[in-house]
mmCIF file of C-alpha atoms and ligand atoms in Angstrom:
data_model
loop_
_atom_site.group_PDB
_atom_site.id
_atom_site.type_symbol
_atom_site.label_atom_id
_atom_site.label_comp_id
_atom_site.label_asym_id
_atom_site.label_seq_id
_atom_site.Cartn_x
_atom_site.Cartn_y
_atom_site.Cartn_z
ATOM 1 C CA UNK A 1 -53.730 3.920 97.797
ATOM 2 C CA UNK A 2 -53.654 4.215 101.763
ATOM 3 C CA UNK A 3 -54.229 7.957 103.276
ATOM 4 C CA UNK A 4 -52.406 7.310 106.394
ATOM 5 C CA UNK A 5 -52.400 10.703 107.914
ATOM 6 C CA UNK A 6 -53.424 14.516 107.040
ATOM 7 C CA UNK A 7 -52.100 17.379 108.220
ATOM 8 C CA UNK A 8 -54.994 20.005 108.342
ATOM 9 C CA UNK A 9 -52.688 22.996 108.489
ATOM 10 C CA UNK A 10 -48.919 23.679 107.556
ATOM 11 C CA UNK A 11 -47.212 26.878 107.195
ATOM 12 C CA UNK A 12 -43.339 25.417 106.707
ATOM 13 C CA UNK A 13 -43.800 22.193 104.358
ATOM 14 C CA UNK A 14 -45.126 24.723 101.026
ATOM 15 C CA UNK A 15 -42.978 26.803 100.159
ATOM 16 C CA UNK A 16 -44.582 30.312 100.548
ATOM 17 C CA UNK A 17 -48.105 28.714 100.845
ATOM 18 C CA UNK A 18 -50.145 28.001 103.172
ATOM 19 C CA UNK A 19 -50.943 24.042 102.800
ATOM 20 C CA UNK A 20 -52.004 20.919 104.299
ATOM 21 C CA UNK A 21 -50.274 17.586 104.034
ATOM 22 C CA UNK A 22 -51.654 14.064 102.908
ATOM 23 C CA UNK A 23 -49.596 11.674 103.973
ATOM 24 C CA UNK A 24 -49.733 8.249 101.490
ATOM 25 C CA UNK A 25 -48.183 4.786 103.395
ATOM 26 C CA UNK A 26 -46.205 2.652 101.551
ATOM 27 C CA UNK A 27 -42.009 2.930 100.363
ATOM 28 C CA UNK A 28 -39.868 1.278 98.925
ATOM 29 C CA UNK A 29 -37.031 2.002 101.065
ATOM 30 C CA UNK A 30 -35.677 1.886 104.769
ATOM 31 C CA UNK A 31 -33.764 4.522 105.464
ATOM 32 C CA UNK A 32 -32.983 3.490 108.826
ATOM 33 C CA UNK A 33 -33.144 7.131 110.604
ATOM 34 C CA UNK A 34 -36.550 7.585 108.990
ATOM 35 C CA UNK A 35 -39.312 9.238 111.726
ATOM 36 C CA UNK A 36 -42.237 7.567 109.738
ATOM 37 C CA UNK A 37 -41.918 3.916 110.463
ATOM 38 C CA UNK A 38 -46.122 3.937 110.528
ATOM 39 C CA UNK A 39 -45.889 4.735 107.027
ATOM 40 C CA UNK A 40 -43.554 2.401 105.703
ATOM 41 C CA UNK A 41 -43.431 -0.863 107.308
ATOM 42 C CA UNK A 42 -46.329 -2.898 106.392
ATOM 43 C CA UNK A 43 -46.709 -4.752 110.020
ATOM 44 C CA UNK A 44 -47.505 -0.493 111.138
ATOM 45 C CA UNK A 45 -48.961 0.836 108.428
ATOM 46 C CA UNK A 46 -51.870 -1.994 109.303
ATOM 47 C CA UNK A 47 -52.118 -0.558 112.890
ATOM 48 C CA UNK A 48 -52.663 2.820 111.709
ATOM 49 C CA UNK A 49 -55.738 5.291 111.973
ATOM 50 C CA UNK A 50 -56.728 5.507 107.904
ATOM 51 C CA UNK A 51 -58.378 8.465 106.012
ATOM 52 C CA UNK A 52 -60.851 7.614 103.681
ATOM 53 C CA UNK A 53 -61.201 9.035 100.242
ATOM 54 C CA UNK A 54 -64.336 10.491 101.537
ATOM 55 C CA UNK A 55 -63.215 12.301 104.183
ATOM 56 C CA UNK A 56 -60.364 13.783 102.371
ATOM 57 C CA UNK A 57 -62.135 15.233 99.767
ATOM 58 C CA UNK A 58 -64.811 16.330 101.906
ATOM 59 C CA UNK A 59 -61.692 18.334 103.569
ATOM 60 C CA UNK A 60 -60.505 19.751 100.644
ATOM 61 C CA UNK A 61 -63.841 21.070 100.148
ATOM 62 C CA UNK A 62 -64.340 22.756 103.251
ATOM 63 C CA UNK A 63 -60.978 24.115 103.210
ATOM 64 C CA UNK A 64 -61.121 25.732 99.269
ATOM 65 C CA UNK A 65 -60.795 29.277 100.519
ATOM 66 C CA UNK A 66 -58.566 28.634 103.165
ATOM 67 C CA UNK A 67 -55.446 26.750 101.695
ATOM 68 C CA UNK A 68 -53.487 27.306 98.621
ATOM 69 C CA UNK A 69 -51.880 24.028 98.087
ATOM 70 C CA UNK A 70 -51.622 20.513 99.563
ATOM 71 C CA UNK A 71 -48.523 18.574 100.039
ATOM 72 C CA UNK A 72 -48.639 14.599 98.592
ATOM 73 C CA UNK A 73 -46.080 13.375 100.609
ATOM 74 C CA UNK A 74 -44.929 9.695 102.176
ATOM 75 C CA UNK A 75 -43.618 7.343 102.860
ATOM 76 C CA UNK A 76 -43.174 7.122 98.760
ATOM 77 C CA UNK A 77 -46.512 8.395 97.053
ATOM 78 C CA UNK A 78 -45.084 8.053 93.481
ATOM 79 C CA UNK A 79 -45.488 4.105 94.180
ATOM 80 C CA UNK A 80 -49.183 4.629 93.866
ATOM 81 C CA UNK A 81 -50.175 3.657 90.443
ATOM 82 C CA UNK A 82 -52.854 5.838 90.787
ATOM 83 C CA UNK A 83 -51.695 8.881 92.037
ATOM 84 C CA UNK A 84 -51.806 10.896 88.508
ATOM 85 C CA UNK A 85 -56.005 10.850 89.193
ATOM 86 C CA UNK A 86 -55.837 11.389 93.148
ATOM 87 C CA UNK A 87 -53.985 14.427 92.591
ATOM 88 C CA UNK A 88 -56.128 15.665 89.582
ATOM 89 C CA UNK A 89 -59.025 15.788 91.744
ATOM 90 C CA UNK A 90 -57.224 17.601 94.120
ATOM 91 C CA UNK A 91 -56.080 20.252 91.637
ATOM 92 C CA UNK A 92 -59.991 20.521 90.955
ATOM 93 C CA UNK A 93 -60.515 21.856 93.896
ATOM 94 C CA UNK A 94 -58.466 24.495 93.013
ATOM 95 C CA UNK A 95 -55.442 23.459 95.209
ATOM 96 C CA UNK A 96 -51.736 24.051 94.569
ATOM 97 C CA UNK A 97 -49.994 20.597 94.493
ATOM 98 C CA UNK A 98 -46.475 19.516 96.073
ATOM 99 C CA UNK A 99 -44.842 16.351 95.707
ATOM 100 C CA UNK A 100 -42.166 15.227 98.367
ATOM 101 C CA UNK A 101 -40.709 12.381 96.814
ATOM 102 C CA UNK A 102 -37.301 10.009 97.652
ATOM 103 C CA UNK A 103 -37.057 10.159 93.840
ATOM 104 C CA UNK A 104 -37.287 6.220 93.273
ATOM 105 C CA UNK A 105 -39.742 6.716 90.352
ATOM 106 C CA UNK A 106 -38.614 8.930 87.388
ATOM 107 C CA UNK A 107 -41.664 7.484 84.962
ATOM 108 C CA UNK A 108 -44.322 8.471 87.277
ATOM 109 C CA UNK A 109 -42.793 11.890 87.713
ATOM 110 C CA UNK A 110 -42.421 12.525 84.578
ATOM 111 C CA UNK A 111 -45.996 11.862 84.256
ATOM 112 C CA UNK A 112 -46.803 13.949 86.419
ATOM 113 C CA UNK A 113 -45.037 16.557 85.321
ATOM 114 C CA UNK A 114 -46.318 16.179 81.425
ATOM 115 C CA UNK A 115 -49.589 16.168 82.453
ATOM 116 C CA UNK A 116 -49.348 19.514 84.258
ATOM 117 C CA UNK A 117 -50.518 17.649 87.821
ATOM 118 C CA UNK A 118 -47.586 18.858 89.913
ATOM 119 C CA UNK A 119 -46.421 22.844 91.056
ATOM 120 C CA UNK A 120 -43.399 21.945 92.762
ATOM 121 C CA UNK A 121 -41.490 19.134 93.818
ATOM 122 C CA UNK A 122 -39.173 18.422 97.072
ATOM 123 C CA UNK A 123 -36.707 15.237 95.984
ATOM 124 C CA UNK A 124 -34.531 13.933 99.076
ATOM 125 C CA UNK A 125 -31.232 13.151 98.314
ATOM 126 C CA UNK A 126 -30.170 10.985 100.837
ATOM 127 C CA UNK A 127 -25.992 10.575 100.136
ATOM 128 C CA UNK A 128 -23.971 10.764 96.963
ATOM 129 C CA UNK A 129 -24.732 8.380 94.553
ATOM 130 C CA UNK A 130 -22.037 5.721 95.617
ATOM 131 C CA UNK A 131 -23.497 5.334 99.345
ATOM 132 C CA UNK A 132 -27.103 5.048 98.249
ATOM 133 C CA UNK A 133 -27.508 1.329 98.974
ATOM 134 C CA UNK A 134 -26.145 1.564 102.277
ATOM 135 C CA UNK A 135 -28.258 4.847 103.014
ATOM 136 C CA UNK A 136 -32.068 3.548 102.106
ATOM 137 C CA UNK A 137 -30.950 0.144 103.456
ATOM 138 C CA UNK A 138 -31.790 -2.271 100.543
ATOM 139 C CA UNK A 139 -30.777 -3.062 97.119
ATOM 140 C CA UNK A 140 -31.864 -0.738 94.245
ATOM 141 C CA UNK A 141 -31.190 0.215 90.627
ATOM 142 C CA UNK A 142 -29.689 3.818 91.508
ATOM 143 C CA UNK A 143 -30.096 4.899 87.715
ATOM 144 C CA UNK A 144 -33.943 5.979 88.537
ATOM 145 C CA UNK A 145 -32.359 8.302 91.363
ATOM 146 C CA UNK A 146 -30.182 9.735 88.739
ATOM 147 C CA UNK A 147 -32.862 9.620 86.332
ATOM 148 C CA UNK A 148 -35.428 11.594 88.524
ATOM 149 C CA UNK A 149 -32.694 14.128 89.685
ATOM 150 C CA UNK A 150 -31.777 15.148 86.075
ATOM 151 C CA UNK A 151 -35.518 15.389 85.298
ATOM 152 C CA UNK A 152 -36.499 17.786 87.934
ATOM 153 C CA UNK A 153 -33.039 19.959 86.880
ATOM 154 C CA UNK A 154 -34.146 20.260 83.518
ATOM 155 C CA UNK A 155 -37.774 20.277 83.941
ATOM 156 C CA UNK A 156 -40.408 23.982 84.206
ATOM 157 C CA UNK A 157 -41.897 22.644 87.921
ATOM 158 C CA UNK A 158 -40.346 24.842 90.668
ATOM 159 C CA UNK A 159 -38.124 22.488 92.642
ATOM 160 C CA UNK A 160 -36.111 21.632 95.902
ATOM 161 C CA UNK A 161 -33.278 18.856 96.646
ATOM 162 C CA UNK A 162 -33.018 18.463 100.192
ATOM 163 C CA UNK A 163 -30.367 16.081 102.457
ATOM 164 C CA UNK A 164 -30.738 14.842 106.048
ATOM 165 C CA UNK A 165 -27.377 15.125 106.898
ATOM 166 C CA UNK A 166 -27.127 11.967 109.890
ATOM 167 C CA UNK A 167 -24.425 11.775 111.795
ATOM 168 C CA UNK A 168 -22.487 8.899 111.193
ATOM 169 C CA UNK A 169 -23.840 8.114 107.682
ATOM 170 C CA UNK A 170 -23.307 11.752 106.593
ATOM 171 C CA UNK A 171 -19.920 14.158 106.295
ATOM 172 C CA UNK A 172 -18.886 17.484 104.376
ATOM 173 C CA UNK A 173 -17.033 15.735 101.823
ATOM 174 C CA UNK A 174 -19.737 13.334 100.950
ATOM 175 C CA UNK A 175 -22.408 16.481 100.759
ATOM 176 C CA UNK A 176 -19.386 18.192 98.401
ATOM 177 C CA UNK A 177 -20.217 15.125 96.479
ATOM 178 C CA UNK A 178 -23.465 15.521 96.046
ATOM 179 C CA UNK A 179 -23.121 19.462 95.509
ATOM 180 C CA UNK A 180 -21.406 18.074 92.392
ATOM 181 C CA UNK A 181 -23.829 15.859 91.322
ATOM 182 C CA UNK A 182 -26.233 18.576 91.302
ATOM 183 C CA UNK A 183 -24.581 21.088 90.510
ATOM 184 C CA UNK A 184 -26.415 24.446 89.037
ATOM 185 C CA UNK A 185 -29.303 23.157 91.212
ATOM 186 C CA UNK A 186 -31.890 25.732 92.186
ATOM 187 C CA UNK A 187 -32.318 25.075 95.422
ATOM 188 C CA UNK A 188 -30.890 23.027 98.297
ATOM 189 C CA UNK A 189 -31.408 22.256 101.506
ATOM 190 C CA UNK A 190 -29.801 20.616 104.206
ATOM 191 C CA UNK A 191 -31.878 19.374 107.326
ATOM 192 C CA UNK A 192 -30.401 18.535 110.977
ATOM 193 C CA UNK A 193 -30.907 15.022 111.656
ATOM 194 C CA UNK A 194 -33.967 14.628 114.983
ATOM 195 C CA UNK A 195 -33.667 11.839 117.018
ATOM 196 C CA UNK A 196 -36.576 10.536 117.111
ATOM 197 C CA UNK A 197 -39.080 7.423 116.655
ATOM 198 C CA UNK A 198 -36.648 6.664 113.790
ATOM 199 C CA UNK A 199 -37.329 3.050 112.194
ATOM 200 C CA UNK A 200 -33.405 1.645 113.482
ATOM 201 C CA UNK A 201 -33.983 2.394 117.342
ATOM 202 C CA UNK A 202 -30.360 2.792 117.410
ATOM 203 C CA UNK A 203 -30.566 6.525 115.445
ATOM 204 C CA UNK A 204 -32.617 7.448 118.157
ATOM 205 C CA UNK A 205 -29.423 7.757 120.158
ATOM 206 C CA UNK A 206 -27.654 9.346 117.815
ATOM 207 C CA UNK A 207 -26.837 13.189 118.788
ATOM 208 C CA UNK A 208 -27.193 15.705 116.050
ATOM 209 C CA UNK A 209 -24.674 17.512 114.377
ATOM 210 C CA UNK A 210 -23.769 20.671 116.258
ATOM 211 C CA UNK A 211 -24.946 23.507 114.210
ATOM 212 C CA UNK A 212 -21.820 24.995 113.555
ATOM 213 C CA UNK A 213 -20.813 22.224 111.456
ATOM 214 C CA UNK A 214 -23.759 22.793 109.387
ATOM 215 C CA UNK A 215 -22.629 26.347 108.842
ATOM 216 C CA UNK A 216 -19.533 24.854 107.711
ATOM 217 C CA UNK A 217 -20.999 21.869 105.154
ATOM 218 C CA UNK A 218 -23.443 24.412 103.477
ATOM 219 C CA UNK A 219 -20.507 26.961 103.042
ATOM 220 C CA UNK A 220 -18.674 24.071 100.938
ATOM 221 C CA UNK A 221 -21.790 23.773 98.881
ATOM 222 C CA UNK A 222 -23.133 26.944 98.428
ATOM 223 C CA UNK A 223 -21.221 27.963 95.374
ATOM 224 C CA UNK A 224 -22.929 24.581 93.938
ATOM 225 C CA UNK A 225 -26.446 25.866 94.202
ATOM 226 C CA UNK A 226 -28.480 28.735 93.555
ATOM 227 C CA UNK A 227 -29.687 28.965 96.841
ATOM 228 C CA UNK A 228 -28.544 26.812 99.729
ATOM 229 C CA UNK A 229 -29.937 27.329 103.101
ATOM 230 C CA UNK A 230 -30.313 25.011 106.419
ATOM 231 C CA UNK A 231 -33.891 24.401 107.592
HETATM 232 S S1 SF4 B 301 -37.076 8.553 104.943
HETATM 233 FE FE1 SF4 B 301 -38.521 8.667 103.225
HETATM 234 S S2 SF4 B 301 -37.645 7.293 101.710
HETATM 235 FE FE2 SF4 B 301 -36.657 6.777 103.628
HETATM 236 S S3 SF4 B 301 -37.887 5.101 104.476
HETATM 237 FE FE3 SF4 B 301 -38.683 7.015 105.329
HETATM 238 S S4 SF4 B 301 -40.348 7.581 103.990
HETATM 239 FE FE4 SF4 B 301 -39.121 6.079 102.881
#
């Protein structure tokens, strides 16, 4: 496992906590409007600044009255055979644990969740299930997706779904199509696309939606969801 990054202080990424976030490098996919191209491709995940273990836990110790949870987030932490015993000793210090996950690994979150290890869990759901491929750029067995999505539905972890809705890749009718993939969801959440740093330079050009259309998308989902909102 490679800590690539850690933010010491977030009020927006836990839900009604405040948290830090521990980013893991490594994924599995490449979503080409990603913003964290130092945490995914190899050849920039080598250049990066690493945390060590040591300094991480030595954080979470200072910070034991001062946070209520830590975020595990990516590139993909559920690739990290090992991340079942990294977050245990972060739940000994007493911390609330998130998971943002792209979902790829349903057996490792279902570990997770058995084992009590996670209090909530963010999946992305990055297009309905027939543009997948084309969305995370590369090949992959889409039944895990579906697999992981029907296990946080049905599972007693608090929970978020959450879209990225890019221009170009993204429209209504295909985030109608996911509202009915999901739907009776808890939560969902649609984000604005940022162009930024993204790992295809040619997304950084890309010009987001205009917000009114957002209004419009999450009004043809809403009735899908419990709560759907635009962050
Ligand atoms: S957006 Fe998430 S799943 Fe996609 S490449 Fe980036 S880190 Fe991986």
């Amino acid at each position: 496992m490679i800590i690539g990054g850690l933010q010491r202080l977030t009020l927006i990424d836990y839900p009604h906590k405040l948290a830090a976030t521990v980013f893991l490098a490594g994924c599995n996919f490449r979503c080409p409007w990603c913003y964290s191209s130092e945490l995914v491709l190899p050849e920039r995940i080598e250049k990066q600044p690493k945390i060590s273990d040591k300094e991480f836990y030595n954080f979470l110790s200072t910070r034991k009255n001062l946070l209520e949870g830590i975020v595990v987030c990516g590139g993909e932490p559920c690739l990290n055979k090992d991340l079942p015993e990294f977050i245990l000793k972060i739940k000994e210090f007493g911390y609330e644990v998130k998971i943002d996950t792209n979902g790829s690994n349903p057996n490792m979150l279902k570990k997770l969740i058995d084992n009590k290890l996670i209090d909530y869990i963010a999946m992305d759901i990055k297009g309905p299930i027939r543009k997948y491929k084309e969305l995370i750029g590369l090949n992959f067995d889409i039944e895990n997706i579906k697999k992981s999505a029907s296990l946080i539905k049905t599972n007693r972890v608090d929970y978020e779904f959450r879209t990225t809705l890019v221009p170009g890749l993204l429209e209504k009718e295909d985030i109608i199509e996911i509202g009915q993939w999901l739907s009776g969801a808890k939560r969902y959440y649609l984000q604005n696309f940022r162009p930024q740093k993204t790992i295809n330079p040619r997304f950084e050009k890309l010009k987001p939606y205009p917000e009114k259309y957002l209004y419009q998308i999450k009004e043809a989902v809403s009735p899908f969801f419990d709560v759907c909102l635009i962050r």
